[in-house]
Coordinates of C-alpha atoms in Angstrom, one line a residue:
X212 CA -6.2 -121.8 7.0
X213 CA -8.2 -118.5 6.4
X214 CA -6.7 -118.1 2.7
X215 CA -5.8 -121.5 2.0
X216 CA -9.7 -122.8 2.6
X217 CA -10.3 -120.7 -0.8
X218 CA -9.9 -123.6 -2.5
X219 CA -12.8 -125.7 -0.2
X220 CA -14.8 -123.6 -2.3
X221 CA -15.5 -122.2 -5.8
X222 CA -12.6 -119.8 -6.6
X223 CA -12.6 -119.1 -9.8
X224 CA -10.9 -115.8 -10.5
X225 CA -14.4 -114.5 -12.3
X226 CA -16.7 -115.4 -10.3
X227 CA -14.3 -112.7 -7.7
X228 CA -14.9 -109.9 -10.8
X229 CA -18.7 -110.5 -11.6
X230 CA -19.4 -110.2 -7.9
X231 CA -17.5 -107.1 -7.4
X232 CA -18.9 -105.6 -10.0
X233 CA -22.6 -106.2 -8.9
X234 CA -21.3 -105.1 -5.8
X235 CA -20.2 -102.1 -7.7
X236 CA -23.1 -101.4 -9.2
X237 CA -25.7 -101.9 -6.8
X238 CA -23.7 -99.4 -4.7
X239 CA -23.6 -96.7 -7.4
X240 CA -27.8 -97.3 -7.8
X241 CA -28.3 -96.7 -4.1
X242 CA -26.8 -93.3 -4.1
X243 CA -29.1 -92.0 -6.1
X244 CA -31.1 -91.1 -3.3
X245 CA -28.3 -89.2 -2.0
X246 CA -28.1 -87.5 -5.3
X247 CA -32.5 -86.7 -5.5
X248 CA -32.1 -85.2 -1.7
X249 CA -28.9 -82.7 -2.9
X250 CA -31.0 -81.7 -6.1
X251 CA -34.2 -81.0 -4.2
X252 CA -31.9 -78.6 -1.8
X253 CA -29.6 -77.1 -4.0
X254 CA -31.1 -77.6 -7.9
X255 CA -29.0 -80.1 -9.9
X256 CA -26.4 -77.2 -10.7
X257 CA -24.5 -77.7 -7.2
X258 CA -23.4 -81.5 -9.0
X259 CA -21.7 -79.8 -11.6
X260 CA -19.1 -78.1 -9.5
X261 CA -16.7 -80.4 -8.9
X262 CA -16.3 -79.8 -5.4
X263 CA -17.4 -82.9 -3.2
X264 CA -16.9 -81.1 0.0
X265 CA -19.5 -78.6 -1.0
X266 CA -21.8 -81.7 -1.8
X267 CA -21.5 -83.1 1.7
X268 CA -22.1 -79.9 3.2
X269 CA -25.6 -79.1 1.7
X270 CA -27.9 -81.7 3.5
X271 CA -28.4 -81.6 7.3
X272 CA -25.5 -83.9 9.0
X273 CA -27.6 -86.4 9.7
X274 CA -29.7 -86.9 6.8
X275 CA -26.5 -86.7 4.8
X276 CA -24.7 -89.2 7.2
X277 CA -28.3 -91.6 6.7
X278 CA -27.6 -91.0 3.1
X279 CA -24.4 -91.6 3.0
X280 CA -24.3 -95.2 4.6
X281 CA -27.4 -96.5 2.8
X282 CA -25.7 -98.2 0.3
X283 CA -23.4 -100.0 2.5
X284 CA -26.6 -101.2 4.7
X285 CA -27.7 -102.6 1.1
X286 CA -24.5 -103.7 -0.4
X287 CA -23.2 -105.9 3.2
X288 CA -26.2 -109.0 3.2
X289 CA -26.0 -108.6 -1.1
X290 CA -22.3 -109.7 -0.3
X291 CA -23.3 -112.2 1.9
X292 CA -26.0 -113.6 -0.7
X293 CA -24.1 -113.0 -3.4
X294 CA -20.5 -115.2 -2.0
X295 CA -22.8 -117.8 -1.1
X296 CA -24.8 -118.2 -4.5
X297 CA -21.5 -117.9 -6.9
X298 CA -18.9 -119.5 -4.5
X299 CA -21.4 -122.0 -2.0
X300 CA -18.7 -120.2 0.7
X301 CA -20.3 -119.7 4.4
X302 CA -20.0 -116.3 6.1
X303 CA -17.9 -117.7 8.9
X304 CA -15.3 -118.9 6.0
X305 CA -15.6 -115.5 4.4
X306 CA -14.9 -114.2 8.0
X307 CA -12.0 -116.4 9.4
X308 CA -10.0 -119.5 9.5
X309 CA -11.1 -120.9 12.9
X310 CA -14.7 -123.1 13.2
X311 CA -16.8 -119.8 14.6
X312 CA -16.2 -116.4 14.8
X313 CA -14.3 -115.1 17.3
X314 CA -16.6 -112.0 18.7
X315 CA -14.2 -111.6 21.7
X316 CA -11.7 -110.7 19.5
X317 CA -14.2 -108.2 17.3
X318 CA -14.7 -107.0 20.9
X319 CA -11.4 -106.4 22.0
X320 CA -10.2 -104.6 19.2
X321 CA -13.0 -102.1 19.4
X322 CA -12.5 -101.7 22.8
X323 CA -8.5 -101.1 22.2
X324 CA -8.7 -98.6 19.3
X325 CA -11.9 -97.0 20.8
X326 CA -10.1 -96.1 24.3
X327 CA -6.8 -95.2 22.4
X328 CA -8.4 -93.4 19.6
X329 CA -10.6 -91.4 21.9
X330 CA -8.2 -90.1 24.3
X331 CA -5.7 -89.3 21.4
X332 CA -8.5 -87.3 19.8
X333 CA -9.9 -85.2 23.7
X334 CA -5.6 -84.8 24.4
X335 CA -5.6 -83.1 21.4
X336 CA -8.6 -80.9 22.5
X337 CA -6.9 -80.0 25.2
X338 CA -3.1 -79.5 24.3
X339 CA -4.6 -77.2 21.0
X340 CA -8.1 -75.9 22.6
X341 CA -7.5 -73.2 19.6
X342 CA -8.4 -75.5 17.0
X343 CA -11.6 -76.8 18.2
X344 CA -15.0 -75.6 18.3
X345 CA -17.5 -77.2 20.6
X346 CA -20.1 -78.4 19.1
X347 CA -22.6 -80.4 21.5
X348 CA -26.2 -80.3 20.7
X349 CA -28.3 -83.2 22.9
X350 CA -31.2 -84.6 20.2
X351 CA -29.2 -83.7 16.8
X352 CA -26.1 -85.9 19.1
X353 CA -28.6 -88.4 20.3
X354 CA -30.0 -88.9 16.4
X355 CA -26.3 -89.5 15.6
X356 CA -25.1 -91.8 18.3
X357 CA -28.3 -94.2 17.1
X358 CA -27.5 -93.8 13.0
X359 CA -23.6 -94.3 13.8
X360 CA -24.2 -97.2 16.2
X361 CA -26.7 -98.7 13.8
X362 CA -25.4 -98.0 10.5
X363 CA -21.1 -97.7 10.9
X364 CA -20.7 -101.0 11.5
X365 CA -22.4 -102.1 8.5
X366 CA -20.4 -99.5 6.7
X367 CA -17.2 -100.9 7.7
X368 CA -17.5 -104.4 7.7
X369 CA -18.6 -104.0 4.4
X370 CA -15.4 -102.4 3.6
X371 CA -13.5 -104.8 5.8
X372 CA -15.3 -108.4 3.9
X373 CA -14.6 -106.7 0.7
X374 CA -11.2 -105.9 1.0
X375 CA -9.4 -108.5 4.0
X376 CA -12.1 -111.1 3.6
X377 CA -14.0 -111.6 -0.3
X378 CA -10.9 -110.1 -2.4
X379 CA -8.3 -111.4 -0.1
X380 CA -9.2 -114.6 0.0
X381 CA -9.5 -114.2 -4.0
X382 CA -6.3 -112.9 -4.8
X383 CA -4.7 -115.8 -2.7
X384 CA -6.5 -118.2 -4.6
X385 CA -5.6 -116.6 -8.0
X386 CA -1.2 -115.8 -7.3
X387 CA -1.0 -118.7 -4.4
X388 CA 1.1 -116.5 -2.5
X389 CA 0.4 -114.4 0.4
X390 CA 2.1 -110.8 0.0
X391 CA 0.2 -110.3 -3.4
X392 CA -2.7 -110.5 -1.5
X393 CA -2.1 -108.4 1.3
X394 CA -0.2 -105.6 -1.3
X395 CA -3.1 -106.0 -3.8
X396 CA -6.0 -105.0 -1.6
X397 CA -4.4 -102.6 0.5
X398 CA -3.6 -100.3 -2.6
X399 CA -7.3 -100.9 -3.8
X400 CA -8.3 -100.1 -0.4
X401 CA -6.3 -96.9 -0.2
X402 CA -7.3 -96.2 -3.4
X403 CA -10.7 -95.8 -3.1
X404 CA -10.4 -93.1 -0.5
X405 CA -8.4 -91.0 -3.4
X406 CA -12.2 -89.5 -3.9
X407 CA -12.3 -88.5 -0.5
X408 CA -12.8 -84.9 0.5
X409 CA -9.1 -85.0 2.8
X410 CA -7.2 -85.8 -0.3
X411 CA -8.5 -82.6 -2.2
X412 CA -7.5 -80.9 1.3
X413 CA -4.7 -82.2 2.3
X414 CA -3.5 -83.3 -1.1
X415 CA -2.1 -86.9 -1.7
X416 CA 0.5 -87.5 0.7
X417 CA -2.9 -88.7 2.8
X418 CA -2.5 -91.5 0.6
X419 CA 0.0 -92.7 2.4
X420 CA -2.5 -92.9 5.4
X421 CA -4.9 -95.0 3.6
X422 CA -3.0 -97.2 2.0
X423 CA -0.7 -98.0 5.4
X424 CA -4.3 -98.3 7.5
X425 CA -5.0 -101.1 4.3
X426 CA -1.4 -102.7 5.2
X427 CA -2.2 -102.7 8.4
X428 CA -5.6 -104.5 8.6
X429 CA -4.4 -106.9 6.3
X430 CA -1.4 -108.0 8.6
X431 CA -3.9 -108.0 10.6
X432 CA -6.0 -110.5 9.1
X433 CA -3.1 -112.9 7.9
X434 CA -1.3 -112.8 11.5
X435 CA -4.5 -113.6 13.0
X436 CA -5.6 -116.4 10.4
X437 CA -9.2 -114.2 10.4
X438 CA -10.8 -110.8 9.9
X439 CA -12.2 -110.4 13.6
X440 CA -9.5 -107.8 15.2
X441 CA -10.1 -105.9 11.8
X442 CA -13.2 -105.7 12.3
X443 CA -13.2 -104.2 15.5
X444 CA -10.8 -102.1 14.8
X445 CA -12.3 -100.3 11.6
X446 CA -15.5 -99.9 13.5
X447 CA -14.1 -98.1 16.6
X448 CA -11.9 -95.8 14.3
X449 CA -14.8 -94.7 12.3
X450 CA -17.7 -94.2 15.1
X451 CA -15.3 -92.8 17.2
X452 CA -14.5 -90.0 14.6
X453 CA -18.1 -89.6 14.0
X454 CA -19.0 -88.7 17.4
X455 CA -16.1 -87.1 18.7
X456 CA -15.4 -84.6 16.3
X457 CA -15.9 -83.7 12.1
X458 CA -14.9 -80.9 10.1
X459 CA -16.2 -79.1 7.1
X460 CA -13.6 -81.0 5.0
X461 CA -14.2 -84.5 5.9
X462 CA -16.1 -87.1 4.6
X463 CA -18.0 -87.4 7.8
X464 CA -19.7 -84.4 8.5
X465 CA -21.7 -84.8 11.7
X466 CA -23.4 -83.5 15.2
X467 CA -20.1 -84.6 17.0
X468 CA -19.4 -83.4 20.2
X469 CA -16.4 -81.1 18.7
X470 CA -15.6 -79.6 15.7
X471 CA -12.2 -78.7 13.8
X472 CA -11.8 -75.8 12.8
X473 CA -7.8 -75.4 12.0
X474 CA -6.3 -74.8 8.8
X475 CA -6.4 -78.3 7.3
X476 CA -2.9 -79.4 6.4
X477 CA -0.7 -82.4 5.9
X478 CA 1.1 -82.6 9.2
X479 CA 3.0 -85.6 10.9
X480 CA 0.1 -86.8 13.1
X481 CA -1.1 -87.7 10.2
X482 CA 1.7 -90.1 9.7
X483 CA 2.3 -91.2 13.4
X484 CA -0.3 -93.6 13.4
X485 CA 1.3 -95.3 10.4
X486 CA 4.8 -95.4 11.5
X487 CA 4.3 -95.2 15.4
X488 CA 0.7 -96.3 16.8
X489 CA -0.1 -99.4 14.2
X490 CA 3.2 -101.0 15.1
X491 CA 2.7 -100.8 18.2
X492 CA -0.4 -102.4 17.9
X493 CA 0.9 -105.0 16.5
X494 CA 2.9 -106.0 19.1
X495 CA 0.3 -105.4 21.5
X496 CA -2.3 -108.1 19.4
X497 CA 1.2 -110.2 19.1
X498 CA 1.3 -110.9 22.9
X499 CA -2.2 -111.3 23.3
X500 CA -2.6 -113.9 20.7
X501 CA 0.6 -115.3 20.7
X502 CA 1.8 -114.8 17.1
X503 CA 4.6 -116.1 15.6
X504 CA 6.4 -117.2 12.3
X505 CA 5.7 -113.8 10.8
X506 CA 7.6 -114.2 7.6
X507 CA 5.8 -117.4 7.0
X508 CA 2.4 -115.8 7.5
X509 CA 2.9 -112.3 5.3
X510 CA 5.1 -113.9 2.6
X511 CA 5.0 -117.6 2.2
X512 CA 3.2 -119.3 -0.4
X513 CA -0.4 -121.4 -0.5
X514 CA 0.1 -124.3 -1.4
X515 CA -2.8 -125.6 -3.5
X516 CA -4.5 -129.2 -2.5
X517 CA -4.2 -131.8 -4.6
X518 CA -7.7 -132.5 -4.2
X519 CA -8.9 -129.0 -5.6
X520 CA -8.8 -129.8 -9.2
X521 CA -11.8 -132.6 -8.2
X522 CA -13.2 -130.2 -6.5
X523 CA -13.4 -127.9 -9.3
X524 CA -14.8 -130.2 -11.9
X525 CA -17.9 -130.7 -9.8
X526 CA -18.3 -127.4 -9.1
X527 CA -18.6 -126.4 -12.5
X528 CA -21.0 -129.3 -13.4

């Protein structure tokens, strides 16, 4: 029911592009903060270089982290106001296909990914002690446990209602099928992170990363008939990251409790979660949840009501 209650609604393929692009826009205006603060530092020179890892590097960590995941804190309720002015669509709708949201679910997956992202992260600490720097400092930690905790979430679920929920349910209303969908927004998705910092590292094999943590999240969403383990999910990978450890080459520069300093490189950890951990996963979720008819739920088509052509000529009145 999560993609096929598109049509409950008004689904209209350009209603879908005029809201992303406000979305867009909006976004792109509330950076310019980020923009004034690097200028005042540095002199508008340093924005000429080219090099976004430099940019990242000149404000203090958690200014620049503030900064960074303002527009997000704008752009998430804007979605909200914006689905339910052009599309009259609820935010449990937009969210999942059962009558409430599920927050056990949100809170499971956090708590899953969390624990296994976490322990992942302080085994590798310990088996390569070589390539880590500690870098605890209380207050600067404490500053970025409450911006993470306060303003990661909103970061992510925006990404998350964006890509598995808003465009998702789009695209299955526009190609009444459900792989174009799931294929559609997890290249968008991965491509959006081709401006990240670890590409120009690590080069664009990361890609592969990106666009398979898309795939993933978007099974996700489908096998589940909502966006709530996504949700949790995204959230504990990213705050996790934040406070554990950063690196002078990643997006998220923080105060994290370690840092990396190795030789960035394109390795095949960074390909295990893809192939290895996110299968996993997704048996783990499939016993918990009881999923089944797979094929049916990734593939198979949507079959439009026969009441939603009604339903779109009073819409548009």
């Amino acid at each position: 029911m999560y993609l096929k209650q598109v049509f409950n609604y008004k689904h209209e393929f350009w209603r879908y592009l005029l809201v992303s692009l406000i979305i867009i826009v909006v976004s792109q205006i509330m950076q310019i903060p980020f923009v004034l603060a690097i200028v005042y530092k540095e002199g508008a020179g340093v924005l000429t270089s080219g090099d976004t890892t430099a940019l990242l590097s000149v404000l203090e960590p958690n200014l620049n982290l503030f900064l960074m995941l303002l527009p997000f804190a704008v752009c998430l309720p804007l979605l909200f106001v914006l689905v339910k002015v052009f599309h009259s669509q609820s935010i449990t709708s937009l969210t999942t296909g059962r009558k409430k949201i599920d927050w056990k679910r949100i809170f499971f997956s956090f708590v899953l990914w969390a624990s296994i992202s976490g322990i992942l992260i302080m085994v590798d600490v310990y088996i390569s002690p070589e390539d880590y720097q500690l870098n605890f400092k209380l207050v600067p930690f404490l500053i970025l446990f409450v911006l993470g905790t306060l303003l990661i979430p909103l970061q992510t679920s925006l990404e998350e209602y964006i890509f598995r929920g808003y465009l998702m349910q789009g695209f299955a209303g526009l190609f009444l099928n459900r792989w174009a969908p799931l294929l559609m927004t997890s290249l968008i998705f991965g491509s959006l992170h081709a401006f990240n910092p670890e590409v120009y590292q690590l080069g664009y094999g990361i890609m592969v990363y990106y666009i398979g943590t898309g795939l993933f999240l978007g099974i996700l969403t489908l096998m589940d008939d909502g966006m709530e383990l996504s949700l949790g999910f995204h959230v504990a990978n990213n705050l996790i990251t934040a406070l554990l450890v950063t690196a002078d080459w990643t997006a998220f520069q923080t105060h994290s409790i370690y840092k990396d300093v190795s030789i960035p490189e394109l390795g095949y950890d960074v390909f295990v979660p893809i192939f290895v951990v996110f299968p996993i996963l997704l048996m783990v979720f499939s016993k918990k949840y009881n999923w089944s008819n797979w094929q049916e739920k990734l593939t198979g088509k949507i079959e439009k009501p026969l009441t939603v052509e009604k339903i779109s000529e009073t819409n548009s009145h």
